[in-house]
Every structure is written in C-alpha cells, then in structure tokens.
XYZ file of C-alpha atoms in Angstrom:
668
model
C -28.387 -10.320 -5.270
C -27.474 -7.103 -7.032
C -29.487 -3.921 -6.566
C -30.791 -2.021 -9.590
C -27.815 0.358 -9.820
C -25.326 -2.517 -9.496
C -27.159 -4.467 -12.215
C -26.993 -1.453 -14.520
C -23.226 -1.231 -13.983
C -22.780 -4.978 -14.556
C -24.775 -4.902 -17.797
C -23.008 -1.806 -19.176
C -20.094 -3.602 -20.832
C -19.123 -1.422 -23.802
C -17.500 2.002 -23.748
C -16.334 4.148 -20.828
C -18.148 3.765 -17.502
C -17.703 5.731 -14.258
C -19.106 4.074 -11.125
C -19.261 6.497 -8.206
C -19.501 4.104 -5.267
C -19.909 5.305 -1.701
C -18.179 3.570 1.198
C -19.532 0.060 1.739
C -21.697 0.216 -1.403
C -20.536 -3.135 -2.805
C -18.127 -1.891 -5.459
C -15.998 -5.079 -5.425
C -19.141 -7.172 -5.835
C -20.195 -4.980 -8.746
C -16.831 -5.162 -10.525
C -16.473 -8.940 -10.086
C -19.996 -9.588 -11.394
C -19.280 -7.260 -14.312
C -16.215 -9.374 -15.146
C -18.365 -12.516 -14.921
C -20.936 -10.945 -17.249
C -18.252 -10.025 -19.803
C -17.036 -13.627 -19.896
C -20.603 -14.919 -20.176
C -20.959 -12.656 -23.227
C -17.954 -14.359 -24.837
C -15.021 -12.140 -23.830
C -11.879 -14.242 -23.361
C -10.816 -13.949 -19.682
C -7.221 -13.044 -20.531
C -8.568 -9.976 -22.369
C -9.834 -8.512 -19.083
C -7.672 -6.420 -16.758
C -8.601 -5.270 -13.237
C -6.293 -2.927 -11.310
C -6.511 -1.832 -7.692
C -4.167 -0.311 -5.111
C -3.491 -2.738 -2.271
C -2.445 -6.372 -2.239
C -5.361 -7.071 0.094
C -7.887 -5.577 -2.334
C -6.308 -7.373 -5.318
C -6.334 -10.697 -3.469
C -9.968 -10.272 -2.461
C -10.992 -9.354 -6.007
C -9.002 -12.249 -7.477
C -10.570 -14.743 -5.074
C -14.075 -13.453 -5.763
C -13.560 -13.631 -9.526
C -12.157 -17.166 -9.261
C -15.128 -18.248 -7.141
C -17.688 -16.729 -9.507
C -16.059 -18.273 -12.572
C -15.475 -21.722 -11.083
C -19.070 -21.938 -9.823
C -20.723 -20.686 -13.029
C -21.869 -23.853 -14.778
C -22.683 -22.366 -18.217
C -19.112 -21.052 -18.486
C -17.551 -24.362 -17.446
C -19.463 -26.622 -19.815
C -18.488 -28.878 -21.447
C -15.052 -28.553 -19.772
C -13.646 -26.533 -16.876
C -12.435 -23.104 -17.940
C -9.048 -22.519 -16.341
C -8.266 -19.151 -17.978
C -8.514 -16.117 -15.696
C -8.517 -12.300 -16.006
C -5.407 -10.375 -14.934
C -6.166 -8.912 -11.491
C -3.337 -6.881 -10.027
C -2.178 -3.844 -8.089
C -0.737 -0.957 -10.098
C 2.800 -1.765 -8.943
C 2.481 -5.487 -9.683
C 1.177 -4.578 -13.143
C 4.264 -2.410 -13.615
C 6.539 -5.299 -12.614
C 4.683 -7.588 -15.022
C 5.150 -5.242 -17.975
C 8.767 -4.394 -17.125
C 9.784 -8.046 -16.739
C 8.287 -8.883 -20.116
C 9.982 -5.880 -21.715
C 13.160 -5.778 -19.593
C 15.436 -6.021 -22.649
C 14.038 -2.690 -23.895
C 15.400 -0.807 -20.869
C 18.649 -2.683 -20.254
C 17.461 -4.888 -17.393
C 17.343 -8.601 -16.748
C 14.245 -10.378 -15.466
C 15.995 -10.651 -12.090
C 16.232 -6.903 -11.502
C 16.218 -5.805 -7.865
C 13.444 -3.623 -6.450
C 14.791 -1.028 -4.025
C 12.880 -0.462 -0.823
C 12.964 2.948 0.842
C 16.057 2.141 2.921
C 17.926 1.059 -0.238
C 16.924 4.308 -1.934
C 17.966 6.457 1.026
C 21.346 4.687 1.121
C 21.929 5.394 -2.574
C 20.749 9.016 -2.239
C 23.075 9.550 0.717
C 25.992 8.175 -1.323
C 25.065 10.533 -4.157
C 24.914 13.544 -1.812
C 28.321 12.708 -0.352
C 29.705 12.042 -3.827
C 28.845 15.621 -4.729
C 30.773 16.865 -1.703
C 27.592 17.906 0.110
C 26.613 17.361 3.731
C 23.762 14.800 4.194
C 22.735 16.690 7.342
C 22.110 19.798 5.282
C 20.655 17.935 2.295
C 18.706 15.222 4.109
C 18.439 12.102 1.866
C 14.825 11.448 2.883
C 13.734 14.925 1.777
C 15.560 14.620 -1.557
C 14.097 11.136 -2.067
C 10.583 12.506 -1.442
C 11.183 15.233 -4.020
C 12.356 12.682 -6.592
C 9.472 10.348 -5.756
C 6.901 13.082 -6.297
C 8.400 13.948 -9.693
C 8.382 10.302 -10.770
C 4.754 10.065 -9.646
C 4.027 12.965 -12.000
C 5.654 11.032 -14.848
C 8.792 13.186 -14.931
C 12.268 11.713 -15.547
C 15.556 13.088 -14.227
C 16.362 14.450 -17.693
C 13.070 16.371 -17.888
C 13.439 17.603 -14.310
C 16.906 19.043 -14.970
C 15.500 21.175 -17.775
C 13.220 23.005 -15.335
C 15.601 23.092 -12.333
C 16.488 26.758 -11.942
C 16.858 27.395 -8.202
C 19.681 26.083 -6.016
C 17.774 23.289 -4.263
C 16.255 21.993 -7.513
C 19.705 21.947 -9.097
C 21.046 19.915 -6.158
C 18.116 17.496 -6.496
C 18.838 17.169 -10.230
C 22.534 16.444 -9.577
C 21.711 13.886 -6.882
C 19.021 12.326 -9.053
C 21.467 11.837 -11.950
C 23.880 9.987 -9.649
C 21.015 8.009 -8.136
C 19.854 6.884 -11.594
C 23.419 5.855 -12.444
C 23.523 3.703 -9.294
C 20.196 2.064 -10.147
C 21.408 1.326 -13.671
C 24.711 -0.092 -12.458
C 22.985 -2.352 -9.938
C 20.287 -3.413 -12.439
C 17.684 -2.127 -10.039
C 14.518 -0.048 -9.955
C 12.959 1.803 -7.068
C 9.276 1.587 -6.158
C 8.313 4.633 -8.226
C 10.158 3.260 -11.266
C 7.778 0.293 -11.350
C 5.106 2.717 -12.548
C 7.239 5.284 -14.368
C 9.196 2.762 -16.473
C 6.020 0.850 -17.346
C 4.331 4.075 -18.428
C 7.328 5.111 -20.548
C 7.414 1.690 -22.216
C 3.759 2.110 -23.205
C 4.192 5.737 -24.218
C 7.424 5.492 -26.211
C 7.002 2.101 -27.898
C 4.021 1.834 -30.238
C 4.493 -1.942 -30.621
C 4.364 -2.487 -26.842
C 1.324 -0.227 -26.477
C -0.424 -2.066 -29.314
C 0.367 -5.437 -27.750
C -1.055 -4.665 -24.306
C -4.061 -2.649 -25.527
C -4.953 -5.590 -27.797
C -4.407 -8.053 -24.961
C -6.436 -6.135 -22.326
C -9.523 -5.056 -24.230
C -11.657 -4.482 -21.124
C -10.076 -2.508 -18.276
C -11.332 -2.001 -14.716
C -9.707 0.405 -12.250
C -10.658 0.406 -8.576
C -10.155 3.445 -6.274
C -9.722 5.679 -9.315
C -9.816 8.784 -7.114
C -6.438 7.735 -5.685
C -4.564 7.621 -9.006
C -1.609 9.943 -9.533
C -0.407 11.292 -12.875
C 1.675 8.276 -13.905
C -1.071 5.788 -12.949
C -3.578 7.904 -14.868
C -1.272 7.841 -17.920
C -0.855 4.039 -17.755
C -4.634 3.550 -17.721
C -5.226 6.085 -20.504
C -2.558 4.500 -22.741
C -3.967 1.008 -22.227
C -7.557 2.150 -22.872
C -6.662 4.330 -25.853
C -7.507 1.701 -28.473
C -10.783 0.156 -27.287
C -12.178 2.747 -24.816
C -13.738 -0.116 -22.839
C -12.745 1.302 -19.476
C -14.682 1.017 -16.238
C -13.392 3.056 -13.304
C -14.780 2.806 -9.794
C -14.187 5.410 -7.141
C -15.468 7.754 -4.493
C -14.533 11.433 -4.622
C -15.312 11.615 -0.908
C -12.505 9.138 -0.161
C -9.678 10.957 -1.933
C -7.126 11.226 0.920
C -3.715 10.788 -0.708
C -2.861 14.146 -2.296
C 0.363 14.165 -0.244
C 1.644 11.274 -2.340
C 0.512 12.695 -5.671
C -3.075 11.436 -5.999
C -5.230 14.020 -7.725
C -8.991 14.227 -7.342
C -9.193 15.790 -10.812
C -8.607 12.422 -12.505
C -12.046 11.228 -11.421
C -13.707 14.651 -11.695
C -12.494 14.983 -15.309
C -13.378 11.442 -16.418
C -16.207 12.719 -18.632
C -13.815 15.149 -20.339
C -11.350 12.327 -21.051
C -14.144 10.036 -22.261
C -17.048 12.212 -23.588
C -19.316 9.190 -24.168
C -18.941 8.006 -20.566
C -21.900 6.680 -18.620
C -22.104 7.529 -14.901
C -23.754 5.325 -12.269
C -24.064 6.150 -8.562
C -23.964 3.405 -5.918
C -25.402 4.905 -2.732
C -26.852 1.919 -0.866
C -24.456 0.899 1.906
C -24.235 -2.732 3.053
C -21.699 -2.244 5.867
C -22.843 0.307 8.410
C -25.879 1.392 10.408
C -27.954 4.395 9.350
C -26.651 6.383 12.342
C -23.071 5.959 11.122
C -24.049 6.893 7.572
C -26.051 9.929 8.670
C -23.012 11.194 10.570
C -20.793 10.580 7.539
C -23.272 12.379 5.267
C -23.441 15.353 7.690
C -19.655 15.719 7.640
C -18.945 15.299 3.942
C -21.781 17.441 2.585
C -19.820 20.535 3.687
C -17.220 19.843 0.991
C -17.590 21.728 -2.295
C -15.292 19.659 -4.523
C -17.532 16.596 -4.899
C -20.584 15.129 -6.590
C -23.727 15.000 -4.515
C -24.594 11.566 -3.164
C -26.228 10.403 0.051
C -25.443 7.040 1.576
C -28.343 5.011 2.951
C -28.816 1.490 4.265
C -31.446 -1.087 5.162
C -29.371 -2.241 8.148
C -31.396 -0.283 10.722
C -30.659 2.812 12.792
C -28.103 1.217 15.124
C -26.548 2.705 18.275
C -25.725 6.362 18.694
C -22.145 7.536 18.329
C -20.308 7.688 21.650
C -18.287 10.828 22.448
C -15.884 10.840 25.407
C -14.096 13.958 26.666
C -11.075 13.363 28.931
C -8.530 15.479 30.736
C -5.277 14.182 29.151
C -4.224 11.793 26.418
C -3.409 9.186 29.083
C -6.961 9.466 30.424
C -8.276 9.194 26.874
C -6.263 6.018 26.230
C -7.417 4.468 29.512
C -11.056 5.323 28.760
C -10.793 3.730 25.314
C -9.220 0.542 26.677
C -11.875 0.271 29.397
C -14.617 0.584 26.774
C -12.901 -2.104 24.710
C -12.605 -4.384 27.733
C -16.363 -4.109 28.153
C -16.961 -4.862 24.457
C -14.782 -8.013 24.492
C -15.880 -9.218 27.939
C -17.061 -12.784 28.325
C -20.790 -13.391 28.318
C -21.937 -16.898 29.268
C -18.415 -18.179 28.663
C -17.906 -16.646 25.220
C -16.728 -13.234 24.048
C -19.380 -10.754 22.969
C -16.932 -9.471 20.329
C -13.497 -10.684 19.269
C -10.646 -8.150 19.677
C -9.829 -8.377 15.955
C -13.180 -6.720 15.181
C -12.132 -3.500 16.935
C -9.905 -0.724 15.569
C -8.522 2.489 17.034
C -7.784 5.147 14.436
C -5.676 8.250 14.910
C -4.479 11.107 12.726
C -0.765 10.998 13.657
C 1.530 8.093 14.517
C 2.761 9.637 17.784
C -0.718 9.102 19.286
C -0.104 5.355 19.517
C 2.295 5.721 22.477
C -0.317 6.538 25.125
C -2.639 3.900 23.685
C 0.053 1.216 23.817
C 0.797 2.009 27.445
C -2.879 1.607 28.346
C -3.142 -1.703 26.470
C -0.034 -3.063 28.193
C -1.194 -1.891 31.619
C -4.579 -3.586 31.206
C -3.196 -6.676 29.413
C -5.462 -6.296 26.397
C -4.046 -7.779 23.138
C -3.272 -5.208 20.461
C -1.487 -4.966 17.109
C -0.070 -1.809 15.583
C -0.321 -1.666 11.825
C 2.950 -0.295 10.500
C 5.789 -2.824 10.692
C 5.834 -5.066 7.660
C 6.961 -8.652 8.090
C 9.288 -8.248 5.115
C 10.919 -5.188 6.719
C 12.326 -7.192 9.619
C 16.121 -7.311 9.435
C 16.523 -11.093 9.534
C 13.861 -11.563 6.846
C 15.490 -8.937 4.616
C 18.862 -10.665 5.127
C 17.619 -14.009 3.802
C 15.874 -12.411 0.835
C 19.010 -10.371 0.100
C 21.080 -13.573 -0.093
C 18.652 -14.894 -2.702
C 18.525 -11.644 -4.681
C 22.316 -11.219 -4.634
C 22.768 -14.771 -5.891
C 20.536 -13.967 -8.887
C 21.804 -10.415 -9.456
C 25.457 -9.854 -8.474
C 25.130 -6.204 -9.540
C 22.769 -5.475 -6.642
C 25.220 -3.594 -4.436
C 22.597 -2.928 -1.781
C 22.015 -6.642 -1.251
C 25.752 -7.415 -1.376
C 26.542 -4.741 1.217
C 23.735 -5.973 3.425
C 24.836 -9.624 3.595
C 28.591 -9.727 3.042
C 29.080 -9.749 6.826
C 25.918 -11.648 7.832
C 26.758 -13.483 9.981
C 30.112 -11.703 10.657
C 32.870 -13.133 8.444
C 35.637 -10.558 8.936
C 35.236 -8.622 5.703
C 35.792 -4.897 6.262
C 34.444 -1.912 4.365
C 37.552 -1.455 2.197
C 37.449 -5.111 1.183
C 33.763 -4.883 0.471
C 34.335 -1.941 -1.886
C 36.939 -3.956 -3.791
C 34.476 -6.860 -4.106
C 31.842 -4.517 -5.552
C 34.432 -3.099 -7.958
C 35.493 -6.641 -9.055
C 39.011 -6.095 -7.658
C 39.258 -9.234 -5.526
C 42.558 -10.130 -7.252
C 44.227 -7.292 -5.328
C 43.324 -8.751 -1.929
C 45.731 -10.556 0.372
C 45.517 -14.370 0.677
C 43.462 -14.438 3.898
C 40.887 -11.898 2.711
C 40.729 -13.463 -0.735
C 39.875 -16.807 0.886
C 37.026 -15.220 2.858
C 35.661 -13.382 -0.167
C 35.889 -16.429 -2.418
C 34.027 -18.467 0.198
C 31.288 -15.827 0.249
C 31.014 -15.743 -3.556
C 30.974 -19.534 -3.675
C 28.100 -19.461 -1.185
C 26.140 -17.176 -3.533
C 26.848 -19.593 -6.407
C 25.424 -22.471 -4.370
C 22.357 -20.448 -3.410
C 21.770 -19.565 -7.065
C 21.906 -23.213 -8.048
C 19.351 -24.114 -5.382
C 17.173 -21.157 -6.435
C 17.103 -22.527 -9.972
C 16.304 -26.102 -8.976
C 14.366 -26.179 -5.690
C 11.011 -24.852 -4.491
C 11.065 -21.578 -2.477
C 10.569 -23.151 0.960
C 13.565 -25.453 0.447
C 15.586 -22.493 -0.805
C 14.835 -20.421 2.318
C 15.756 -23.365 4.551
C 18.991 -23.802 2.589
C 19.921 -20.115 2.982
C 19.199 -20.207 6.715
C 21.399 -23.278 7.151
C 24.267 -22.609 4.748
C 24.792 -18.951 5.691
C 25.014 -19.826 9.380
C 22.071 -17.583 10.266
C 20.041 -20.394 11.769
C 22.866 -21.549 14.040
C 23.779 -18.007 15.119
C 20.198 -17.202 16.108
C 19.538 -20.571 17.723
C 22.478 -20.082 20.069
C 21.650 -16.442 20.792
C 19.442 -14.351 23.085
C 15.670 -14.375 23.563
C 15.503 -11.640 20.926
C 17.450 -13.910 18.574
C 14.921 -16.678 19.218
C 12.174 -14.323 18.083
C 14.163 -13.567 14.928
C 14.530 -17.296 14.286
C 10.764 -17.672 14.611
C 10.378 -14.941 11.981
C 12.659 -16.865 9.621
C 10.649 -20.018 10.195
C 7.579 -17.983 9.357
C 9.362 -16.955 6.137
C 9.669 -20.655 5.288
C 5.895 -20.939 5.718
C 5.359 -17.886 3.514
C 7.687 -19.326 0.857
C 5.844 -22.653 0.969
C 2.773 -20.900 -0.444
C 4.735 -20.500 -3.681
C 6.039 -24.082 -3.881
C 3.260 -25.247 -6.185
C 3.246 -22.102 -8.307
C 3.275 -22.758 -12.026
C 2.864 -19.548 -14.001
C 3.614 -18.773 -17.605
C 3.191 -15.407 -19.250
C 3.264 -14.140 -22.787
C 6.577 -12.393 -23.238
C 7.054 -9.989 -26.092
C 10.183 -10.007 -28.218
C 11.200 -6.529 -29.249
C 10.609 -4.765 -32.514
C 14.125 -5.603 -33.622
C 13.118 -9.259 -34.082
C 11.826 -8.538 -37.544
C 8.481 -10.248 -36.963
C 5.086 -9.080 -38.143
C 4.185 -5.647 -36.736
C 7.543 -5.733 -34.953
C 6.348 -8.148 -32.254
C 5.830 -11.801 -31.500
C 5.072 -13.651 -28.294
C 6.598 -16.636 -26.609
C 5.803 -18.513 -23.422
C 8.113 -17.543 -20.586
C 8.281 -19.277 -17.234
C 8.017 -17.103 -14.133
C 9.752 -19.074 -11.414
C 8.176 -19.426 -8.007
C 11.271 -17.791 -6.504
C 10.791 -14.726 -8.741
C 7.200 -14.442 -7.583
C 8.209 -14.724 -3.920
C 10.821 -11.964 -4.282
C 8.421 -9.770 -6.261
C 5.599 -10.068 -3.730
C 7.972 -9.484 -0.824
C 9.063 -6.216 -2.455
C 5.461 -5.132 -3.059
C 4.135 -6.054 0.406
C 2.313 -3.354 2.380
C 1.362 -2.713 6.002
C -2.132 -4.110 5.436
C -0.663 -7.515 4.552
C 0.108 -7.970 8.250
C -3.643 -8.252 8.826
C -3.693 -11.500 6.853
C -2.310 -13.251 9.919
C -4.871 -14.558 12.389
C -3.830 -12.157 15.136
C -6.845 -11.834 17.427
C -5.990 -8.392 18.754
C -7.342 -4.849 18.672
C -5.897 -3.002 15.675
C -4.189 0.384 16.079
C -3.478 2.429 12.947
C -3.590 5.826 11.301
C -6.760 6.739 9.430
C -4.784 6.649 6.168
C -3.780 3.029 6.855
C -7.403 2.041 7.519
C -8.563 2.796 3.968
C -10.290 -0.271 2.530
C -10.713 -1.984 5.907
C -13.800 -2.450 8.070
C -14.482 -3.386 11.698
C -17.493 -3.862 13.965
C -16.347 -1.141 16.363
C -14.189 1.873 15.448
C -12.636 4.328 17.922
C -11.476 7.663 16.477
C -9.171 9.334 18.990
C -7.602 12.783 19.276
C -10.492 14.768 17.776
C -9.002 18.148 18.575
C -8.505 21.225 16.435
C -5.051 21.248 14.785
C -4.702 17.490 15.345
C -7.778 16.226 13.478
C -8.283 18.263 11.337
C -4.518 18.332 11.190
C -2.480 21.506 10.923
C 1.226 21.127 10.217
C 3.598 22.972 12.511
C 5.172 26.225 11.277
C 2.839 26.429 8.294
C 0.379 29.119 7.355
C -3.392 28.995 7.127
C -4.969 25.762 5.949
C -6.162 25.976 2.336
C -9.667 24.979 1.286
C -8.255 21.920 -0.531
C -6.407 20.815 2.627
C -9.489 21.400 4.769
C -11.653 19.337 2.427
C -9.141 16.477 2.389
C -9.102 16.412 6.202
C -12.896 16.193 6.141
C -12.712 13.332 3.634
C -10.251 11.627 5.956
C -12.739 11.841 8.838
C -15.455 10.526 6.511
C -13.230 7.526 5.733
C -12.653 6.949 9.463
C -16.370 6.948 10.320
C -17.329 4.634 7.474
C -14.893 1.903 8.567
C -17.424 0.902 11.260
C -20.174 -1.665 10.904
C -21.942 -1.370 14.274
C -20.740 1.600 16.297
C -18.344 4.565 16.290
C -16.627 5.963 19.389
C -15.167 9.490 19.302
C -12.831 10.998 21.912
C -10.725 14.070 22.593
C -8.441 15.251 25.385
C -8.574 18.734 26.875
C -4.783 18.669 27.369
C -2.305 16.787 25.172
C 1.489 16.775 25.422
C 3.025 17.430 22.012
C 6.790 17.796 21.534
C 7.251 17.980 25.294
C 4.787 20.833 25.842
C 1.250 20.647 27.172
C -1.342 22.039 24.782
C -4.836 23.086 25.802
C -7.297 21.883 23.156
C -10.676 22.706 21.735
C -12.862 19.980 20.218
C -12.589 19.238 16.515
C -15.030 21.023 14.221
C -15.887 17.571 12.835
C -17.728 16.736 16.059
C -20.076 19.705 15.629
C -20.546 18.817 11.945
C -22.447 15.717 13.050
C -26.170 16.428 13.325
C -28.155 16.548 16.584
C -29.486 13.316 18.017
C -26.659 11.149 16.641
C -24.163 11.512 19.537
C -24.131 10.449 23.181
C -21.606 12.597 25.070
C -19.860 11.800 28.357
C -17.130 13.535 30.372
C -14.566 11.476 32.282
C -14.169 12.538 35.909
C -11.256 14.963 36.131
C -8.384 13.713 38.309
C -8.115 15.202 41.814
C -5.273 17.680 42.615
C -4.238 18.173 39.007
C -3.662 21.650 37.731
C -2.298 23.315 34.659
C -1.135 26.788 33.861
C -1.605 28.863 30.762
C 1.191 31.365 30.144
C -0.301 34.329 28.259
C-alpha cells in the first residue's frame, strides 16, 4: 500500500517533479510504482529512463520494476509484455551512450575502461615523460585534480586556458599526455564515461534529439549526490519533454569531496519553474527513537528544507552510548555487545551477524576492530576490497580485454609475463610499438606465442559463452596450473578464479540488443537512423566488472558483521548499527594541518552522522574512547558534539571499567 504522499507522487506523471524523501521513506517503492503507473497510462516502457548511483540500487530498482510489470495482469493481456524501461547507474548509462556513438569520438565498441591503478600508471608515465619527479608531483594527487575537473564537465583543452599558476600548468601538461595515452590505447577512464557522454549530448544535436525522444520520462534517484556533469546529462536529456522526476534528500548530501553539489537539488525549482514538490516523511525502516535522534541532529543545519521523519513502527529501544578508555577497549566492548546480540537462544541465533554493521569515519579505525573480532572469533567482513580488484581476477579479464583491443597497453603490460614467460621490459616496449620484427629469434618466438594466444582467446570470446571463455583463459594461459601447484595463498587465488567462472556464468544466457545510432554523415532523415546491434555477453561481463563497486561484495551470502566507513554505508540498512569513534576532530572530522572548519563542512559532517543513524532498523550503539592513538601519538579526546545534539531521554550511557595500573601523561 502507498501512503497519501506516495500516491500523489505516483499519480503526478507530467512535467517536472521533485520528491524530497527522508531516509527509509520508501522512495524506491514510490519510483517503481510511478513507472508502473506511466506504463498503465500507455507510455511505452522503452521511453522511460531511471538513473541511480550504485549497482546495488539499480539492481534493486530493476528487479522491483520487473516484478511489478510481470505481475500486473492488465498490462500483460492479451500477451505478455516483454519490453522494459532502461534502469541504470549514471556510469552504465554513459557506457551505453558511448558504445552506441563510439564512432563519433574515434573509439571502437571494445574500448577499455581504465580503473584507478591504470590511470595512476598512465599519469606517472606522463609525469616522467615531462622530466618531472613523481615523488614531487604525486600521480594520485594529479589524478584527483583531473578527476575533479572532469566531474565539473571541463576538458583538458578548457582547463589549459585557465591554468595560470605553476601547479595548474603542470597538471595541464600531464593531462594532455594522459589524454594522448587514452586515445592511443582506445580507452576511457571512469570520469570519461560521464564526461564523454555529456559532450556527445551537448555537441551533437542529432544525438541529443535521439535520446530525448527515446527517453521521454526520466527518473533520477539520489539527486542530491549529482555533480556538474551528471546534472548536465540529466538536463540535456530532459530539455525536450520536461518530464523529469528527481528523488533526493538534502539531509543525505555527503559527497561534496567528489564533486556532488547540494545546489542541484536546492535549485531544482529555478531550473524547472513549473516543478511540483512532494515531501515523503513517513519512515518504514527505523524506530521512533532512532528517528527522533536523527531529527535532533539534522535540524541544526541551515542549508536544508524542513522535514521531520516519523514512523508507526513504535518507540523502540534507547540508543546505547559506551565510553571506554582506549580504542582497543572500545573495539572489545563493541565485539562483546555483538556476541550478546548474536548469541544462541534455544538453539537458534537471536540475530544473524549479517544484520549488524559497525560504521566509522576513517578507514584506520578498522584495525583495532579487526583485532577484537579475530581475538573473539566473531565472523566479520570489511567493505572495501572489490572482487574485481583482486590481482588474479584482473589478470584473466585483462587477457580477454587485450584480445579484443590490442591497443590497450595497460592490459598488455599487465599480462605479457603472466605467468612468467621471459619477456623483459625492453621487449615489451617493442611489442607495444609494433617492432617485433627487430627482436632476436628466441624472443620473437616467445612474443609470437603470446600474440597467438591472444588470437585464440579472441576467437573463443567471439564464439563461446563467458563462463567457457574464462575457463579457457585459465587453462590456456597456464594460470590454473601455476596456482594449482602453488602455495596456500595460490589456492585461495584459484578459488577466486573459479568464483569468476560462476560470475561469468550469470551472463551465459544474456541476449541483449540495443538501438544503435548511425551518425549524421549517413545522409538519412534528420541525420540519424537506427539499427539493431548485438551486445555480446562478454562485453556485458567486462563492462560490469569495470563498473563494480565496494557494495557489490555484499551480494555474496557472507554471514558476517559488516565493517565500513559511513560513506560506504549510504543506501544500506541493518538491524543493529554501531557508530564508533564519536570524538571531536574524528567525527565530526577535522583534517590535519587545516584551518577552522567551515559551516559547509560542519553541516556535511552532521549530514554524515544523520546517514549513519538512519541505517539502523532496531537499535543504534554509539561509542567513543577517551584516548586514541593516531599517527603513533596518544590523543586525549572529548566526546563528539553530535552526542549532545541528541535530545534527553533517548540515550542510555555506560562507562567501561578503566584498566588497573594504566596511566597517561599530558605534556603542556
């Protein structure tokens, strides 16, 4: 059942609509039922677009839409309706548009998507190519600068025009070389997936007309998290029909550090003067105690729209606050509380470990927690290492990508000696420069064998299903044999590759066709025409592997307590949530060697705490340590201001017994 506000949003189908949805207020349910209602009214499913941020959110929305449509009898009479809306993340949408329009920007459909390590490698090469020291001009810092500019919709050409100081000029020089490398290798980095798609829409009227006519009804989830280039993509697509529905929560804007701007959602009415605004304030996730605490905290922010979350779930338990002596004591106290929560009762667990999460502001906090989990033999999982980032998994995928795109130097460098085949760096450079004819007989034999292997892999990629292809690569490259005969660590790597086979098998039955646009130079009506283009299952596997995120690791049935940063927890929910390290300068966070915290930074930290609290369904546990070791020095702490923001009567406070014979000194 939909509540009155949700029904109003579902039935408002024409023109711009802003849905301000609080945490746990059923925004996905509202959007999916709105899509169902549009189709019931006669809108063709393929004319509906829904965009969100994470693969997990896109998958959930896609599954809910499929379920609603397949179970709706009026829609499926007299025959089953197989057409579906396009539900995607922003980056997957960018890949979709770029692949269809790849000829417009000098790419093939098999372009490679750089991950961060690929980008840092290319940036480092560019720095060294300019005769600069990578230790002085750290590639990661330069990459971050370039990434931020791309997120603002700025190209290297535009950036050079405004580069007037020394560092900016260096960044511009490095960026030019970096772009040349990407072009040579027929590759794009992660930011290009959005930037290039936006530029295609902006600079090509025929492409913009095609997609705005195709997607006549647009939905955008988590609109408060959009950056400039994502905002531009949405605005260009909605320009023609103005049928745009954005859903978001100003109080959950926590990504300014990666370019997200709260002003996109605050200025929605200026962009679309006829916009209707609907507030969703009824929460279906948490207890009233949790929501009251969240309301207490967030109402101190000025840059927001007033809304108050409420629920019919009941008051629930009070919030638990534990004060400990050190971070080790804090970790032990948390684990002991968790052991009580998951203890057996009449032969069954009261709560499964997977329903518990520990959130922290900074990654370094996980160390003490891990030690406590290991000591007490409680299962845990740290969110942060992607399956597709594991070396052996990347190796297999690189073999496949290199077979389809020989210009991908990053993939070629990665695999040319995997397993070791006696090809040195000088030889490798000659292979990349197509100078194999200059090699001696022995080296030429080795290189030719490697290139022949890539030819065989390409043939299998074009004829076999993905799972068979992965098995073939494992066998023919010698990876499987090398790992099978290796150490215990190698056995674990082999298990990861076997898991990759299972992942690939999910694509074996994939049969997808898309409308592909032929460019304006075809001489067709309005400069465009469409044709059916097959997206191979292998393409889809490689694309999804490149777009995978940390949250995708949660798809596995790993019955363990989850440890993660608050930023990583966005969009997730658990029965029990522990928020650790609630100390001034840690949460709210103050960066080292920086000046006073600005009001904008302070408000974002408060929004971050609001997000942390509202991840919980049943109960929240807060904790802080009086002493914490940071960068090798003990720091005496005061409790976070966020604790005192929470109103009276909502918190139960307890102090852990201080250890005997411990002392500390303060040097004034």
